[in-house]
Tab-separated table of N, CA and C in Angstrom:
chain	number	residue	atom	x	y	z
F	1	GLY	N	-3.737	-3.635	-10.039
F	1	GLY	CA	-3.865	-4.838	-9.247
F	1	GLY	C	-4.399	-4.525	-7.875
F	2	ARG	N	-5.070	-5.456	-7.307
F	2	ARG	CA	-5.609	-5.321	-5.958
F	2	ARG	C	-5.203	-6.520	-5.121
F	3	ARG	N	-5.117	-6.274	-3.837
F	3	ARG	CA	-4.807	-7.341	-2.900
F	3	ARG	C	-5.495	-7.020	-1.585
F	4	LYS	N	-6.368	-7.889	-1.125
F	4	LYS	CA	-7.027	-7.688	0.171
F	4	LYS	C	-6.307	-8.520	1.207
F	5	MET	N	-6.118	-7.885	2.381
F	5	MET	CA	-5.450	-8.558	3.486
F	5	MET	C	-6.145	-8.190	4.778
F	6	THR	N	-6.078	-9.081	5.747
F	6	THR	CA	-6.579	-8.756	7.073
F	6	THR	C	-5.524	-7.916	7.794
F	7	VAL	N	-5.935	-7.235	8.830
F	7	VAL	CA	-4.981	-6.448	9.624
F	7	VAL	C	-3.908	-7.373	10.194
F	8	ALA	N	-4.299	-8.549	10.632
F	8	ALA	CA	-3.333	-9.514	11.192
F	8	ALA	C	-2.273	-9.870	10.161
F	9	GLU	N	-2.677	-10.090	8.909
F	9	GLU	CA	-1.712	-10.387	7.841
F	9	GLU	C	-0.798	-9.208	7.589
F	10	GLU	N	-1.358	-8.027	7.605
F	10	GLU	CA	-0.560	-6.823	7.367
F	10	GLU	C	0.473	-6.612	8.472
F	11	LEU	N	0.082	-6.871	9.721
F	11	LEU	CA	1.018	-6.667	10.831
F	11	LEU	C	2.179	-7.627	10.809
F	12	LYS	N	2.018	-8.747	10.107
F	12	LYS	CA	3.113	-9.716	9.997
F	12	LYS	C	4.159	-9.279	8.987
F	13	LEU	N	3.851	-8.278	8.151
F	13	LEU	CA	4.791	-7.808	7.140
F	13	LEU	C	5.917	-7.024	7.815
F	14	GLY	N	7.103	-7.174	7.300
F	14	GLY	CA	8.240	-6.444	7.812
F	14	GLY	C	9.007	-5.784	6.673
F	15	PRO	N	10.111	-5.136	7.002
F	15	PRO	CA	10.934	-4.513	5.950
F	15	PRO	C	11.325	-5.540	4.905
F	16	GLY	N	11.163	-5.181	3.651
F	16	GLY	CA	11.526	-6.050	2.547
F	16	GLY	C	10.452	-7.061	2.185
F	17	ALA	N	9.313	-7.049	2.905
F	17	ALA	CA	8.234	-7.991	2.580
F	17	ALA	C	7.684	-7.690	1.189
F	18	VAL	N	7.309	-8.719	0.472
F	18	VAL	CA	6.801	-8.578	-0.885
F	18	VAL	C	5.434	-9.201	-0.976
F	19	LEU	N	4.461	-8.470	-1.539
F	19	LEU	CA	3.121	-8.970	-1.784
F	19	LEU	C	2.965	-9.203	-3.289
F	20	GLU	N	2.474	-10.358	-3.668
F	20	GLU	CA	2.285	-10.649	-5.080
F	20	GLU	C	0.991	-10.019	-5.589
F	21	LEU	N	1.044	-9.461	-6.801
F	21	LEU	CA	-0.128	-8.948	-7.472
F	21	LEU	C	0.141	-8.818	-8.958
F	22	ALA	N	-0.908	-8.704	-9.756
F	22	ALA	CA	-0.761	-8.608	-11.201
F	22	ALA	C	-0.673	-7.145	-11.615
F	23	LYS	N	0.528	-6.602	-11.667
F	23	LYS	CA	0.757	-5.192	-12.032
F	23	LYS	C	2.128	-5.135	-12.680
F	24	PRO	N	2.306	-4.362	-13.764
F	24	PRO	CA	3.613	-4.282	-14.429
F	24	PRO	C	4.715	-3.782	-13.483
F	25	SER	N	5.896	-4.372	-13.609
F	25	SER	CA	7.022	-3.978	-12.786
F	25	SER	C	7.390	-2.523	-13.010
F	26	GLY	N	7.669	-1.788	-11.908
F	26	GLY	CA	8.052	-0.398	-11.986
F	26	GLY	C	6.884	0.566	-11.963
F	27	GLU	N	5.666	0.064	-12.045
F	27	GLU	CA	4.487	0.945	-12.066
F	27	GLU	C	4.166	1.423	-10.646
F	28	ALA	N	3.824	2.730	-10.536
F	28	ALA	CA	3.507	3.321	-9.237
F	28	ALA	C	2.181	2.762	-8.708
F	29	LEU	N	2.111	2.619	-7.382
F	29	LEU	CA	0.922	2.075	-6.724
F	29	LEU	C	0.517	2.962	-5.556
F	30	ASP	N	-0.777	3.076	-5.312
F	30	ASP	CA	-1.290	3.676	-4.083
F	30	ASP	C	-1.834	2.543	-3.241
F	31	ILE	N	-1.510	2.558	-1.953
F	31	ILE	CA	-1.923	1.489	-1.051
F	31	ILE	C	-2.968	2.043	-0.093
F	32	TYR	N	-4.137	1.445	-0.117
F	32	TYR	CA	-5.270	1.906	0.675
F	32	TYR	C	-5.621	0.890	1.753
F	33	VAL	N	-6.065	1.393	2.912
F	33	VAL	CA	-6.628	0.569	3.976
F	33	VAL	C	-7.953	1.216	4.327
F	34	ASN	N	-9.037	0.451	4.272
F	34	ASN	CA	-10.377	0.985	4.546
F	34	ASN	C	-10.649	2.241	3.727
F	35	ASP	N	-10.329	2.192	2.445
F	35	ASP	CA	-10.552	3.294	1.512
F	35	ASP	C	-9.772	4.565	1.840
F	36	ARG	N	-8.684	4.448	2.597
F	36	ARG	CA	-7.848	5.593	2.925
F	36	ARG	C	-6.416	5.324	2.459
F	37	LEU	N	-5.830	6.281	1.781
F	37	LEU	CA	-4.451	6.144	1.314
F	37	LEU	C	-3.508	6.097	2.514
F	38	VAL	N	-2.727	5.028	2.643
F	38	VAL	CA	-1.793	4.921	3.781
F	38	VAL	C	-0.342	4.855	3.322
F	39	ALA	N	-0.105	4.494	2.038
F	39	ALA	CA	1.264	4.374	1.579
F	39	ALA	C	1.297	4.436	0.040
F	40	LYS	N	2.505	4.630	-0.470
F	40	LYS	CA	2.753	4.573	-1.908
F	40	LYS	C	3.866	3.576	-2.126
F	41	GLY	N	3.879	2.986	-3.303
F	41	GLY	CA	4.899	2.005	-3.598
F	41	GLY	C	5.069	1.845	-5.086
F	42	GLU	N	5.745	0.741	-5.459
F	42	GLU	CA	5.943	0.446	-6.862
F	42	GLU	C	5.890	-1.058	-7.059
F	43	ALA	N	5.438	-1.464	-8.237
F	43	ALA	CA	5.419	-2.874	-8.582
F	43	ALA	C	6.844	-3.330	-8.841
F	44	VAL	N	7.201	-4.524	-8.386
F	44	VAL	CA	8.544	-5.067	-8.564
F	44	VAL	C	8.450	-6.512	-9.060
F	45	MET	N	9.502	-6.971	-9.706
F	45	MET	CA	9.613	-8.366	-10.144
F	45	MET	C	10.425	-9.127	-9.104
F	46	VAL	N	9.932	-10.278	-8.687
F	46	VAL	CA	10.644	-11.163	-7.784
F	46	VAL	C	10.685	-12.523	-8.476
F	47	GLY	N	11.814	-12.825	-9.109
F	47	GLY	CA	11.870	-14.031	-9.939
F	47	GLY	C	10.907	-13.853	-11.099
F	48	GLU	N	9.957	-14.739	-11.230
F	48	GLU	CA	8.954	-14.648	-12.286
F	48	GLU	C	7.645	-14.066	-11.786
F	49	ARG	N	7.624	-13.580	-10.570
F	49	ARG	CA	6.394	-13.056	-9.957
F	49	ARG	C	6.525	-11.564	-9.722
F	50	TYR	N	5.370	-10.920	-9.578
F	50	TYR	CA	5.305	-9.491	-9.294
F	50	TYR	C	4.970	-9.271	-7.832
F	51	GLY	N	5.441	-8.150	-7.299
F	51	GLY	CA	5.129	-7.784	-5.925
F	51	GLY	C	5.077	-6.274	-5.807
F	52	VAL	N	5.001	-5.764	-4.578
F	52	VAL	CA	4.987	-4.315	-4.350
F	52	VAL	C	6.011	-3.970	-3.301
F	53	ARG	N	6.767	-2.913	-3.557
F	53	ARG	CA	7.745	-2.374	-2.607
F	53	ARG	C	7.184	-1.070	-2.084
F	54	ILE	N	7.011	-0.966	-0.771
F	54	ILE	CA	6.496	0.267	-0.183
F	54	ILE	C	7.622	1.285	-0.159
F	55	THR	N	7.379	2.448	-0.749
F	55	THR	CA	8.403	3.483	-0.843
F	55	THR	C	8.119	4.688	0.056
F	56	GLU	N	6.863	4.859	0.448
F	56	GLU	CA	6.498	6.006	1.271
F	56	GLU	C	5.263	5.666	2.096
F	57	ILE	N	5.316	5.959	3.376
F	57	ILE	CA	4.141	5.801	4.244
F	57	ILE	C	3.611	7.187	4.529
F	58	GLN	N	2.316	7.380	4.325
F	58	GLN	CA	1.710	8.687	4.542
F	58	GLN	C	1.827	9.111	6.019
F	59	ALA	N	2.137	10.364	6.249
F	59	ALA	CA	2.225	10.887	7.603
F	59	ALA	C	0.830	10.934	8.211
F	60	ALA	N	0.758	10.860	9.520
F	60	ALA	CA	-0.531	10.877	10.220
F	60	ALA	C	-1.330	12.130	9.855
F	61	GLY	N	-0.673	13.266	9.672
F	61	GLY	CA	-1.365	14.502	9.300
F	61	GLY	C	-2.033	14.399	7.940
F	62	GLU	N	-1.371	13.736	6.996
F	62	GLU	CA	-1.954	13.536	5.662
F	62	GLU	C	-3.173	12.636	5.752
F	63	ARG	N	-3.110	11.585	6.582
F	63	ARG	CA	-4.267	10.700	6.746
F	63	ARG	C	-5.412	11.447	7.403
F	64	ALA	N	-5.100	12.367	8.343
F	64	ALA	CA	-6.137	13.151	9.007
F	64	ALA	C	-6.868	14.038	8.002
F	65	LYS	N	-6.121	14.585	7.023
F	65	LYS	CA	-6.748	15.423	6.004
F	65	LYS	C	-7.760	14.617	5.199
F	66	GLN	N	-7.471	13.360	4.939
F	66	GLN	CA	-8.395	12.496	4.189
F	66	GLN	C	-9.695	12.282	4.994
F	67	ILE	N	-9.555	12.130	6.287
F	67	ILE	CA	-10.716	11.857	7.139
F	67	ILE	C	-11.605	13.087	7.252
F	68	THR	N	-10.979	14.235	7.523
F	68	THR	CA	-11.743	15.447	7.775
F	68	THR	C	-12.038	16.253	6.512
F	69	GLY	N	-11.227	15.986	5.463
F	69	GLY	CA	-11.374	16.753	4.232
F	69	GLY	C	-10.760	18.149	4.371
F	70	GLU	N	-10.011	18.371	5.441
F	70	GLU	CA	-9.397	19.677	5.700
F	70	GLU	C	-7.930	19.491	6.017
F	71	GLY	N	-7.361	20.473	6.663
F	71	GLY	CA	-5.947	20.441	7.004
F	71	GLY	C	-5.653	19.867	8.376
F	72	GLY	N	-6.572	19.219	9.020
F	72	GLY	CA	-6.315	18.669	10.352
F	72	GLY	C	-7.579	18.110	10.963
F	73	PHE	N	-7.553	17.983	12.266
F	73	PHE	CA	-8.669	17.335	12.976
F	73	PHE	C	-9.826	18.261	13.189
């Protein structure tokens, strides 16, 4: 499943926020911003709808490796 959001929409999210998407409950997800991995999560059921629970936010050092293709800046 995919979900596009503006930065403003993303900044409004807080702890426990749920985004709806079409993905089986319990399935692992990678969350990308501008084609860069920023977090990992899992699909969850909320009533009859699906959402995503963020379980891990990538450390700044890990994001830097994606940008440079190396171990740092």
